[in-house]
Coordinates of C-alpha atoms in Angstrom, one line a residue:
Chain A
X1348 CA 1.1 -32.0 -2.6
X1349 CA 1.6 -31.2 -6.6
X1350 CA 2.4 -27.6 -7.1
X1351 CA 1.3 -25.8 -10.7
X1352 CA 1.9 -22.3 -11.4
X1353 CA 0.4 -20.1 -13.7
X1354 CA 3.5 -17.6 -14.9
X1355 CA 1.0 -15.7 -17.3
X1356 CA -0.8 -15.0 -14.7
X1357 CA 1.2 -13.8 -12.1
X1358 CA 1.1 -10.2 -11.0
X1359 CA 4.5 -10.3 -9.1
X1360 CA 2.9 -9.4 -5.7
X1361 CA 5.5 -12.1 -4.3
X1362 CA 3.2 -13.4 -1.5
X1363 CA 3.8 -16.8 -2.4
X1364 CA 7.7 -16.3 -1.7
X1365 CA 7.2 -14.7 1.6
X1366 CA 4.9 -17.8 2.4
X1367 CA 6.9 -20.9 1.1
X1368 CA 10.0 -19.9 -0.3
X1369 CA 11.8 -23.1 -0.6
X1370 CA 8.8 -23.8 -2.9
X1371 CA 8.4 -20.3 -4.8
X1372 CA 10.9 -17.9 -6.1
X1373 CA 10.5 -15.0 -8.8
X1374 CA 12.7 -14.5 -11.8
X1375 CA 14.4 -11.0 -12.9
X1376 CA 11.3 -9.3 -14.3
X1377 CA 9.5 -10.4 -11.0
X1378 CA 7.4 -13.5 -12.0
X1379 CA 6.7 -16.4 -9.8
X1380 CA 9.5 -19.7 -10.9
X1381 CA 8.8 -23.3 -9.1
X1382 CA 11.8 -24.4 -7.4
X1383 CA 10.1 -27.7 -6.3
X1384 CA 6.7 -28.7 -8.0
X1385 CA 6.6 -31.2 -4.8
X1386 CA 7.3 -30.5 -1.9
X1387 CA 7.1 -32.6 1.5
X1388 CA 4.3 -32.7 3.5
X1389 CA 5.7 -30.4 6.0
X1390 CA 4.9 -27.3 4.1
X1391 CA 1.7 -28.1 3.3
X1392 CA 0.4 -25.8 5.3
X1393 CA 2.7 -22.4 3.8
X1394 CA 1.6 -23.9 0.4
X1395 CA -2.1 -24.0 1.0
X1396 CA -1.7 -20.1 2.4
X1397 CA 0.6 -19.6 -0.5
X1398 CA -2.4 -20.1 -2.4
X1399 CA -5.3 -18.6 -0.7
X1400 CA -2.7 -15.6 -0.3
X1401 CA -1.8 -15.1 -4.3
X1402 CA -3.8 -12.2 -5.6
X1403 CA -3.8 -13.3 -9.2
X1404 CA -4.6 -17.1 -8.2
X1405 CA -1.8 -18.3 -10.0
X1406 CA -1.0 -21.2 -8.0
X1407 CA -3.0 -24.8 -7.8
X1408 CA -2.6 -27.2 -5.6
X1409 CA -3.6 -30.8 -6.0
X1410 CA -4.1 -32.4 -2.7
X1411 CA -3.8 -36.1 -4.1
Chain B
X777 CA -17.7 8.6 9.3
X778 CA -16.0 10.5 11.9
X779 CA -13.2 8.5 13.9
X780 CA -14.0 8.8 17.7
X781 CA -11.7 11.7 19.3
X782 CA -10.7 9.3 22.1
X783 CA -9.3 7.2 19.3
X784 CA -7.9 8.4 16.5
X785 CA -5.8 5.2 15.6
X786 CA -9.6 3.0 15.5
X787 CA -11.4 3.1 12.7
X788 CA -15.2 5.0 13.4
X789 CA -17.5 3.6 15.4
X790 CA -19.9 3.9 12.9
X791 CA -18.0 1.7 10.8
X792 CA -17.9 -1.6 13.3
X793 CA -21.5 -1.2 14.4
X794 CA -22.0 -2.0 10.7
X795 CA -19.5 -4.5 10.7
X796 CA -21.8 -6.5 13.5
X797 CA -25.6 -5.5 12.6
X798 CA -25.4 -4.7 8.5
X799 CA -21.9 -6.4 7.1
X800 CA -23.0 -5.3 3.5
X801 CA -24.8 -1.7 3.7
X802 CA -26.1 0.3 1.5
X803 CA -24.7 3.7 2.2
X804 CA -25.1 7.2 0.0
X805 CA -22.0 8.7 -1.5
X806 CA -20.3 12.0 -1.1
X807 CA -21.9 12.4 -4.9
X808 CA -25.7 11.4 -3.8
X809 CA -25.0 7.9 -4.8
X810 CA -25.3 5.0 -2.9
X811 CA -22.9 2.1 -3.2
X812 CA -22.7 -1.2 -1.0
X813 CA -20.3 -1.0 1.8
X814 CA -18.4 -4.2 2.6
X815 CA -16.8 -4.1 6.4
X816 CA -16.3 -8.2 6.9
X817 CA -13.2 -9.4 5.8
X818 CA -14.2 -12.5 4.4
X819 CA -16.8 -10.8 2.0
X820 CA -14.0 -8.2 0.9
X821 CA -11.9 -11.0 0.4
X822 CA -14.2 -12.9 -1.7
X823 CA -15.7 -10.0 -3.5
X824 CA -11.9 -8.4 -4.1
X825 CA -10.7 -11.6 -5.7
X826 CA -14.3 -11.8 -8.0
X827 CA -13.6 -11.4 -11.5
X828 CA -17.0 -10.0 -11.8
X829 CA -15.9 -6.8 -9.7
X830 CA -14.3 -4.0 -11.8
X831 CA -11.7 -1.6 -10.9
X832 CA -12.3 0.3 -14.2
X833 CA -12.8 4.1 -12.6
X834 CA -14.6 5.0 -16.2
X835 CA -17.1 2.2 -15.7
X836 CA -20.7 4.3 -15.2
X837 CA -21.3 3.0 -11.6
X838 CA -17.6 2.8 -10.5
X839 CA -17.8 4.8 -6.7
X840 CA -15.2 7.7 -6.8
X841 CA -14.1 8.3 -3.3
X842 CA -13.8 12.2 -3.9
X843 CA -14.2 14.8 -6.7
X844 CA -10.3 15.0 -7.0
X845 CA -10.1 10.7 -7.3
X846 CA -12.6 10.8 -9.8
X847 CA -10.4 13.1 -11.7
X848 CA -7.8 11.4 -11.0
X849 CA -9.4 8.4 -12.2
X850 CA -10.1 9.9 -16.0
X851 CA -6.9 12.2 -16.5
X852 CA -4.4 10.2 -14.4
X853 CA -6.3 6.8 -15.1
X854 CA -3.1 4.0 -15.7
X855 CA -3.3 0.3 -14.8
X856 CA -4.8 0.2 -11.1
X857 CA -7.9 2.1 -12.8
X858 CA -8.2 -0.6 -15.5
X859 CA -9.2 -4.4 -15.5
X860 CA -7.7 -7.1 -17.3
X861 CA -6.5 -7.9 -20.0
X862 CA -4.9 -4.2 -20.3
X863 CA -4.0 -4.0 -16.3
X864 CA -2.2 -7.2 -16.3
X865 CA 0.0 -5.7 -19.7
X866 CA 0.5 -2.6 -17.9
X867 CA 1.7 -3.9 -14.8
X868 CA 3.9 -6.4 -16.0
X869 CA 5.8 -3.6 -17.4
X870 CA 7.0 -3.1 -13.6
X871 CA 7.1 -5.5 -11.7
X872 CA 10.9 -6.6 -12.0
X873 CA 12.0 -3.8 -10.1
X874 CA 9.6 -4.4 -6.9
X875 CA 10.8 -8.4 -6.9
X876 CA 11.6 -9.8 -3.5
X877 CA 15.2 -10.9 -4.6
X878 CA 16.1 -7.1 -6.1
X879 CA 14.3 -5.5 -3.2
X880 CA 16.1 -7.2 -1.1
X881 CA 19.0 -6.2 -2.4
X882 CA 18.6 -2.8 -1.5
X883 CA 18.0 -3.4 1.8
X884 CA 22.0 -1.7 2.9
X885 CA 21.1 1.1 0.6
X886 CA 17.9 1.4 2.6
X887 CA 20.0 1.1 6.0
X888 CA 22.1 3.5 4.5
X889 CA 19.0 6.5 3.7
X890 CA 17.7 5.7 7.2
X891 CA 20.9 6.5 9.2
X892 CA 21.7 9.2 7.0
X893 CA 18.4 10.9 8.1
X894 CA 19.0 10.2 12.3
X895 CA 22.2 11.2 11.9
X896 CA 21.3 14.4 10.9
X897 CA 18.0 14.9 13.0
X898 CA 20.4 13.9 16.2
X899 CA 22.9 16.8 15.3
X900 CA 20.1 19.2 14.4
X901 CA 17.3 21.4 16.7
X902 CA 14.8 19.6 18.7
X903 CA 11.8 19.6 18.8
X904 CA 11.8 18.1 15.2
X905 CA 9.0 17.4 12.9
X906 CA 9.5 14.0 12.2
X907 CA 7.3 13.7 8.8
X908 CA 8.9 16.3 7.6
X909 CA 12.7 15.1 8.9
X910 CA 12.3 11.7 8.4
X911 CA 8.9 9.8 7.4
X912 CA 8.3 11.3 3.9
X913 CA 12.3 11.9 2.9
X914 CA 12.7 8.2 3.6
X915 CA 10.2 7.0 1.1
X916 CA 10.8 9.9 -0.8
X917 CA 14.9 8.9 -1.1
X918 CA 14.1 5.6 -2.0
X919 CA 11.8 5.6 -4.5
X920 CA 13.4 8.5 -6.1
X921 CA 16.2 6.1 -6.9
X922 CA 14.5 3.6 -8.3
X923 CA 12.7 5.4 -10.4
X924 CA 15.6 7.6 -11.3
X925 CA 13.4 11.1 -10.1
X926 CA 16.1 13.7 -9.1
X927 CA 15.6 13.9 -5.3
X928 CA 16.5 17.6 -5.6
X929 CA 13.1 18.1 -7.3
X930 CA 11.0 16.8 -4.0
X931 CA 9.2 20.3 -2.9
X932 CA 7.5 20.1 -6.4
X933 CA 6.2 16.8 -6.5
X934 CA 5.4 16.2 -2.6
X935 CA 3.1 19.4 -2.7
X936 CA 1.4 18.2 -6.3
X937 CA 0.8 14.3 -4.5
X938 CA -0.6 16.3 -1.7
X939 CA -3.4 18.4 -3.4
X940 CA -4.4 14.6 -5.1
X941 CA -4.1 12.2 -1.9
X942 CA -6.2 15.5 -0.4
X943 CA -10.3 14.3 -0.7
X944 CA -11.1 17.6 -0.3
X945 CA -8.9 19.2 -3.4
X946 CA -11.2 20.2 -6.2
X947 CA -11.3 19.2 -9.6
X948 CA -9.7 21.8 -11.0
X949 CA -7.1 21.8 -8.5
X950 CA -6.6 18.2 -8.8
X951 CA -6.4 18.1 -13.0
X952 CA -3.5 21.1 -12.4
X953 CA -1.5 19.0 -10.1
X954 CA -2.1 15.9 -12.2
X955 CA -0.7 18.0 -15.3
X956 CA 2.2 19.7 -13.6
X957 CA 3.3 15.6 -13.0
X958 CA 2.9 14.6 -15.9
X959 CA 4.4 17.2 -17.8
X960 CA 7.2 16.9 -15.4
X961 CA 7.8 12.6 -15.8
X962 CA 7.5 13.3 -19.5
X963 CA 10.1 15.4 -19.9
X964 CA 12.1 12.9 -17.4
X965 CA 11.1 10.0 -19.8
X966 CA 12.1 11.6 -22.8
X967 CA 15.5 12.0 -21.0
X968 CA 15.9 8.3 -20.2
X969 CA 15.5 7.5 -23.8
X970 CA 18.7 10.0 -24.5
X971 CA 20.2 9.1 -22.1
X972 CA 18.9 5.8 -20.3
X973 CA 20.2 4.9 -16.6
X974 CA 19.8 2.0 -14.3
X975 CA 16.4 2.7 -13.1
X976 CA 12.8 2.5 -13.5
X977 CA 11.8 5.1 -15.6
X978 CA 15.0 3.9 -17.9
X979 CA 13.5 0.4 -18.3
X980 CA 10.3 1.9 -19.3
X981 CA 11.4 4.2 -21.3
X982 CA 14.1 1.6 -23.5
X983 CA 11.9 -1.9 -22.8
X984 CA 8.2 -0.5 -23.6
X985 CA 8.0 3.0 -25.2
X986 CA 10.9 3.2 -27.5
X987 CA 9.3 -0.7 -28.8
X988 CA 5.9 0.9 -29.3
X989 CA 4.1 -0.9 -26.8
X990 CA 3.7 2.0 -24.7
X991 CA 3.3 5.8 -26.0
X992 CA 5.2 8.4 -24.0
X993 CA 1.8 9.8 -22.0
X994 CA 1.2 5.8 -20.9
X995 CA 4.6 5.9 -19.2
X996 CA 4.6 9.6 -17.8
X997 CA 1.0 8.6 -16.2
X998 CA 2.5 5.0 -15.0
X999 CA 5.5 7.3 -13.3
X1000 CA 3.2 9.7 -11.7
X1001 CA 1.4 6.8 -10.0
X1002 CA 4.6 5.0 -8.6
X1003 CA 5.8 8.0 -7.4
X1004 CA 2.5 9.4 -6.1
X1005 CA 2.0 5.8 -4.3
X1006 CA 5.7 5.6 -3.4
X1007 CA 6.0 8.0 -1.0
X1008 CA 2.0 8.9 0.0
X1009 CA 1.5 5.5 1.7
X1010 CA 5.1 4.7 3.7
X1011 CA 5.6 7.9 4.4
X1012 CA 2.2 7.8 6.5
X1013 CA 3.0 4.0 8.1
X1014 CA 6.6 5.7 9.2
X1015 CA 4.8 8.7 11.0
X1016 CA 1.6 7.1 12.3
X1017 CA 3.2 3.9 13.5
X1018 CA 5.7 5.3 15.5
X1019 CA 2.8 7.6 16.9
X1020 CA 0.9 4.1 17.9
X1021 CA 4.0 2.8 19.3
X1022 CA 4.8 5.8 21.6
X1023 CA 1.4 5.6 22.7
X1024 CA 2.4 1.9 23.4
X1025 CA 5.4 1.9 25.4
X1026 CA 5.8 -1.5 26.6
X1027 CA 5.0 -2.4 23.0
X1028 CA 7.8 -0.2 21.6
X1029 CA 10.2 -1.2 24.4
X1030 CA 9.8 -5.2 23.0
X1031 CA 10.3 -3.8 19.6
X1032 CA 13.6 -1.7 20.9
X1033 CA 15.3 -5.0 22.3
X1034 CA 14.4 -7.2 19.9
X1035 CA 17.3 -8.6 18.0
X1036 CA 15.3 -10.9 15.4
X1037 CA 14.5 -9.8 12.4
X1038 CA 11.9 -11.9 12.3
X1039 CA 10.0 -10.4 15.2
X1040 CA 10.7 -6.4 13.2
X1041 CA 8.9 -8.3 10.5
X1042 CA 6.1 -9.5 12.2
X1043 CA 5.9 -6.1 14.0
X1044 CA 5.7 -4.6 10.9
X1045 CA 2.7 -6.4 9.3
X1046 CA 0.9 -6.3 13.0
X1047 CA 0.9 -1.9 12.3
X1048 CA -0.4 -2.1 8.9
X1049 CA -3.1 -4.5 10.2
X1050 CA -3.8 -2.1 12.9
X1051 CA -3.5 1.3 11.3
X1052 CA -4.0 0.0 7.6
X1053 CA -3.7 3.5 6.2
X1054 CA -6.1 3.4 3.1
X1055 CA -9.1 4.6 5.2
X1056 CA -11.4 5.5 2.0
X1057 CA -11.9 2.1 1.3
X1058 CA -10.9 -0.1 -1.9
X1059 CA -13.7 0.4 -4.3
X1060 CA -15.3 -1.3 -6.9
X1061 CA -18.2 -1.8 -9.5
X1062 CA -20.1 -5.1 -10.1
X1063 CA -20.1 -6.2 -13.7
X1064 CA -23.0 -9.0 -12.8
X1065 CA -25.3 -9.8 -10.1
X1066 CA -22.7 -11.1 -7.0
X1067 CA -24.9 -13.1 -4.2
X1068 CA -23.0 -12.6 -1.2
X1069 CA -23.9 -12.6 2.5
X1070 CA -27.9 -12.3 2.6
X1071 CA -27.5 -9.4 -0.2
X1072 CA -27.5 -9.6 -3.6
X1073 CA -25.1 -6.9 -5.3
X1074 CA -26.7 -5.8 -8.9
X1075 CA -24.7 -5.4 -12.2
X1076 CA -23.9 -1.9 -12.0
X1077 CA -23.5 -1.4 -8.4
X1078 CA -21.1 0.5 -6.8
X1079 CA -19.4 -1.2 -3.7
X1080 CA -16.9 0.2 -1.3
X1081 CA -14.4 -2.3 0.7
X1082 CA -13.4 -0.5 4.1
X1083 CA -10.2 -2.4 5.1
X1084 CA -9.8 -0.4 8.3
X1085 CA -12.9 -2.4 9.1
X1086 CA -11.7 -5.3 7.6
X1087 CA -8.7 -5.5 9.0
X1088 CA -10.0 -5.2 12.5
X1089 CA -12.9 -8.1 12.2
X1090 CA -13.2 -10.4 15.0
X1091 CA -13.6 -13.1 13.0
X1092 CA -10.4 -12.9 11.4
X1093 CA -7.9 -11.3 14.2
X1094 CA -8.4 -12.6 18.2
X1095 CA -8.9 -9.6 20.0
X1096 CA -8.5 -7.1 17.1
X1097 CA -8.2 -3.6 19.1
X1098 CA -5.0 -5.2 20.5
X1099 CA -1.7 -4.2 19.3
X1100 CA 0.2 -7.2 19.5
X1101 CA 3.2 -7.1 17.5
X1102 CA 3.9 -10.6 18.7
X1103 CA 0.8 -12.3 17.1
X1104 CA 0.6 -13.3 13.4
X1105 CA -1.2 -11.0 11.3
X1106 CA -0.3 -12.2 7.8
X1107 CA -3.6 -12.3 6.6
X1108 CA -4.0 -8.4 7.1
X1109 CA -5.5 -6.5 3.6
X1110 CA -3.6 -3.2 4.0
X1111 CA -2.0 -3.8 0.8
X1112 CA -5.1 -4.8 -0.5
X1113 CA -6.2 -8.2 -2.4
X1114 CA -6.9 -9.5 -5.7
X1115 CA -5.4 -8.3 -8.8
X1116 CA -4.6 -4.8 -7.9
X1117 CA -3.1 -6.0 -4.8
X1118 CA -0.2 -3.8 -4.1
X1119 CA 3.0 -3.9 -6.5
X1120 CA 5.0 -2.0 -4.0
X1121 CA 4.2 -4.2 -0.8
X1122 CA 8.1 -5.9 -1.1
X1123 CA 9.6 -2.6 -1.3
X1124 CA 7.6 -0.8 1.8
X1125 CA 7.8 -4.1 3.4
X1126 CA 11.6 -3.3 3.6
X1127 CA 11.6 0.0 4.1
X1128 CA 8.7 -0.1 7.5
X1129 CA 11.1 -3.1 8.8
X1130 CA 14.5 -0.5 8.5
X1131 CA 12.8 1.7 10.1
X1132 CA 11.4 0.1 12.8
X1133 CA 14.3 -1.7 13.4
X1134 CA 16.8 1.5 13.5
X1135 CA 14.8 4.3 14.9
X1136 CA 13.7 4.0 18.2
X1137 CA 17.0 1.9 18.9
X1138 CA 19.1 4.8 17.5
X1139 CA 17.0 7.7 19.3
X1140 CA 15.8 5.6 22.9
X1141 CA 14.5 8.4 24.3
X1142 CA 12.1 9.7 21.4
X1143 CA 9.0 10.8 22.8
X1144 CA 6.3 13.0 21.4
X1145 CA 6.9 16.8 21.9
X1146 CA 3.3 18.1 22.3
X1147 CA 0.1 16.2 23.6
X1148 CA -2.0 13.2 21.2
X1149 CA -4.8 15.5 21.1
X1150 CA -3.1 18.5 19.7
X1151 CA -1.2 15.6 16.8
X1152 CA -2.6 16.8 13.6
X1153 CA -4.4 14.0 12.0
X1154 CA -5.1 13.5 8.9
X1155 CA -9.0 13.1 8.7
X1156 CA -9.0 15.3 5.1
X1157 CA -7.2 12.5 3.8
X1158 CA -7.4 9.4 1.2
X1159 CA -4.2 8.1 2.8
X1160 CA -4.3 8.3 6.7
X1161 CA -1.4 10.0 8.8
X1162 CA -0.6 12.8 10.6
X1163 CA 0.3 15.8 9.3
X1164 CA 2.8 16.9 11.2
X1165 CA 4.7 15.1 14.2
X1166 CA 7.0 16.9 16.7
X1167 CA 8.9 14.7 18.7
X1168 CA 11.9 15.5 20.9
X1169 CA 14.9 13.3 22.6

């Protein structure tokens, strides 16, 4: 699955790194940084959490 | 509501025979007002991460919990009483320091706060009150230090955050703590920008008030909240959850032996799901007409998110009154959800899974030094806990 983040957005609640985090890191002030905008299939599950888990809805996932 | 006396670590009765017959009630306020309250957590999910719900406590309709939080709410009101776009540009302000990575990284000094504490309650008088020897300096230490608050100052500012986490403080009493604290973090700010150190308050002070971005007031408010919220909520999980766990022995015995830290993590999100301390709900105002459930909330409404509820549902936990730190309770709400979802959840994260993981293994033979029913419990409280907690060795 395609992964798009939304820095602008992002609120720094780190969810998304406790859920996935060879997919999602932050950087120094805190903000969510892509490490792999597509990942296997295995860890389509952590990133479908990561997203239903992100309190400022900063992630999209395309399921194509 | 009042929590049953058999139970005080159950959220009221009251509360899940609403959860079952009426998920979204309409229920009068402390104030006369009535508000919608939301006990399913699917609906507080949905309605939490709604842009058309406001957490702006000077909104009209917006459902105070208490005299002193609606104060608190209008002379102390910073970024978690705001919406967007000023909340976001508040809080981004401070969200480096509560990052996983740097978190993380304090994780030995953390260690180091927590063994400093035993080893000094093991060489001291028993019985001990553990809040006062260990579950509030813990918190206390820590964010102290990353703000860059001199510890030495804690009798001041623990007895001010009590009078405002207190629902039954009065106005009065609640503006006068909220003045002493800020009067107190603006001095400390104006210090930072002398003199600026490698903390918090520092990074504030240099990044955002010395730019213009932020006046002085801004940043004093913004510190009394991270140290109010610093301390208030761990400080209760520490206490409270080790309460639960001596009242679940077998429970605490798996927790005791367990070497993966893993498992202390998991145990750790499994308390907050079960005692998830913010019993006075998350609340909220509708800015439109939100069709939910068979209800319709109006523009205007107030609406009240009970989480203890929530966080106990049946349809989202398997056998919810079970505490079972083995099961996966990630999609708990103690922290809360949507955009004011908890900035310090990485750092108390950390600081529940030191303590858990170093306590009852250091002190095996901790038990509780009076009976459950003579525990004070916190029932006067925004923040759930025990007052006091003597436990012997």
């Amino acid at each position: 699955m395609q992964v798009v983040v939304d820095k602008d957005v992002c609120l720094g609640a780190g969810n998304c790194v406790r859920t996935a985090p060879d997919v999602f890191d932050q950087d120094e002030e805190g903000f969510v940084e892509l490490l792999d905008d597509n990942p296997p299939s295995e860890l389509d599950e952590d990133l479908l959490l990561a997203r239903r888990l992100c309190p400022a809805r900063a992630i999209t996932v395309n399921e194509a | 509501m009042a929590r049953a006396p058999v139970c005080p670590f159950s959220p009221p009765p009251a509360l899940r025979g609403l959860q079952a017959q009426a998920p979204l009630a309409k229920v009068r306020l402390w104030d006369g007002r009535t508000a919608w309250l939301v006990t399913r957590q699917a609906d507080q999910r949905a309605l939490l991460g709604d842009p058309r719900i406001s957490r702006d406590t000077e909104r009209p309709g917006y459902p105070h919990a208490s005299v002193a939080a609606r104060e608190r709410g209008t002379v102390g009101r910073t970024f978690i009483g705001m919406d967007d776009p000023e909340h976001t540009r508040l809080r981004r302000m401070v969200t480096g320091r509560f990052a996983i990575k740097r978190v993380e990284a304090q994780r030995p000094a953390i260690q180091r706060i927590v063994d400093g504490l035993i080893d000094r309650m093991l060489a001291g008088p028993k019985p001990v009150d553990l809040v006062q020897a260990f579950a509030l300096p813990v918190p206390s230490l820590v964010i102290c230090e990353l703000l860059g608050v001199p510890y030495a100052d804690h009798d001041f500012f623990q007895a001010n955050s009590r009078v405002l986490v207190n629902r039954e403080s009065s106005a009065e009493a609640a503006r006068e703590a909220n003045g002493k604290l800020l009067v107190y973090l603006d001095r400390l700010i104006a210090e930072k920008l002398a003199d600026p150190a490698d903390d918090l308050l520092s990074e504030l002070a240099t990044g955002h008030v010395k730019t213009g971005e932020l006046s002085r007031r801004e940043a004093a408010v913004m510190g009394v909240l991270l140290l109010l919220a610093g301390h208030e909520t761990t400080a209760n999980m520490i206490a409270l959850g080790t309460l639960t766990l001596l009242e679940h022995p077998d429970q605490l015995a798996a927790l005791r032996d367990a070497d993966d830290p893993k498992l202390i993590a998991g145990a750790v999100e499994e308390l907050l799901r079960y005692l998830s301390i913010i019993h006075s709900g998350l609340r909220r105002v509708a800015l439109a007409d939100i069709e939910i459930g068979q209800q319709t909330i109006r523009a205007g409404d107030g609406v009240v998110m009970a989480i203890d509820a929530g966080n106990r549902d049946e349809q989202a936990f398997a056998d919810p009154e079970r505490l079972d730190l083995q099961r996966d309770a990630g999609g708990h709400m103690a922290f809360g959800f949507g955009v004011h979802q908890c900035l310090g959840q990485p750092l108390a994260r950390v600081e529940l899974q030191v303590v858990y993981g170093t306590l009852y293994r250091r002190i095996p033979s901790l038990r509780l030094a009076t009976d459950l029913e003579h525990v004070p419990f916190k029932h006067d409280g925004a923040i759930y806990g025990v007052y006091e907690l003597p436990v012997t060795w």
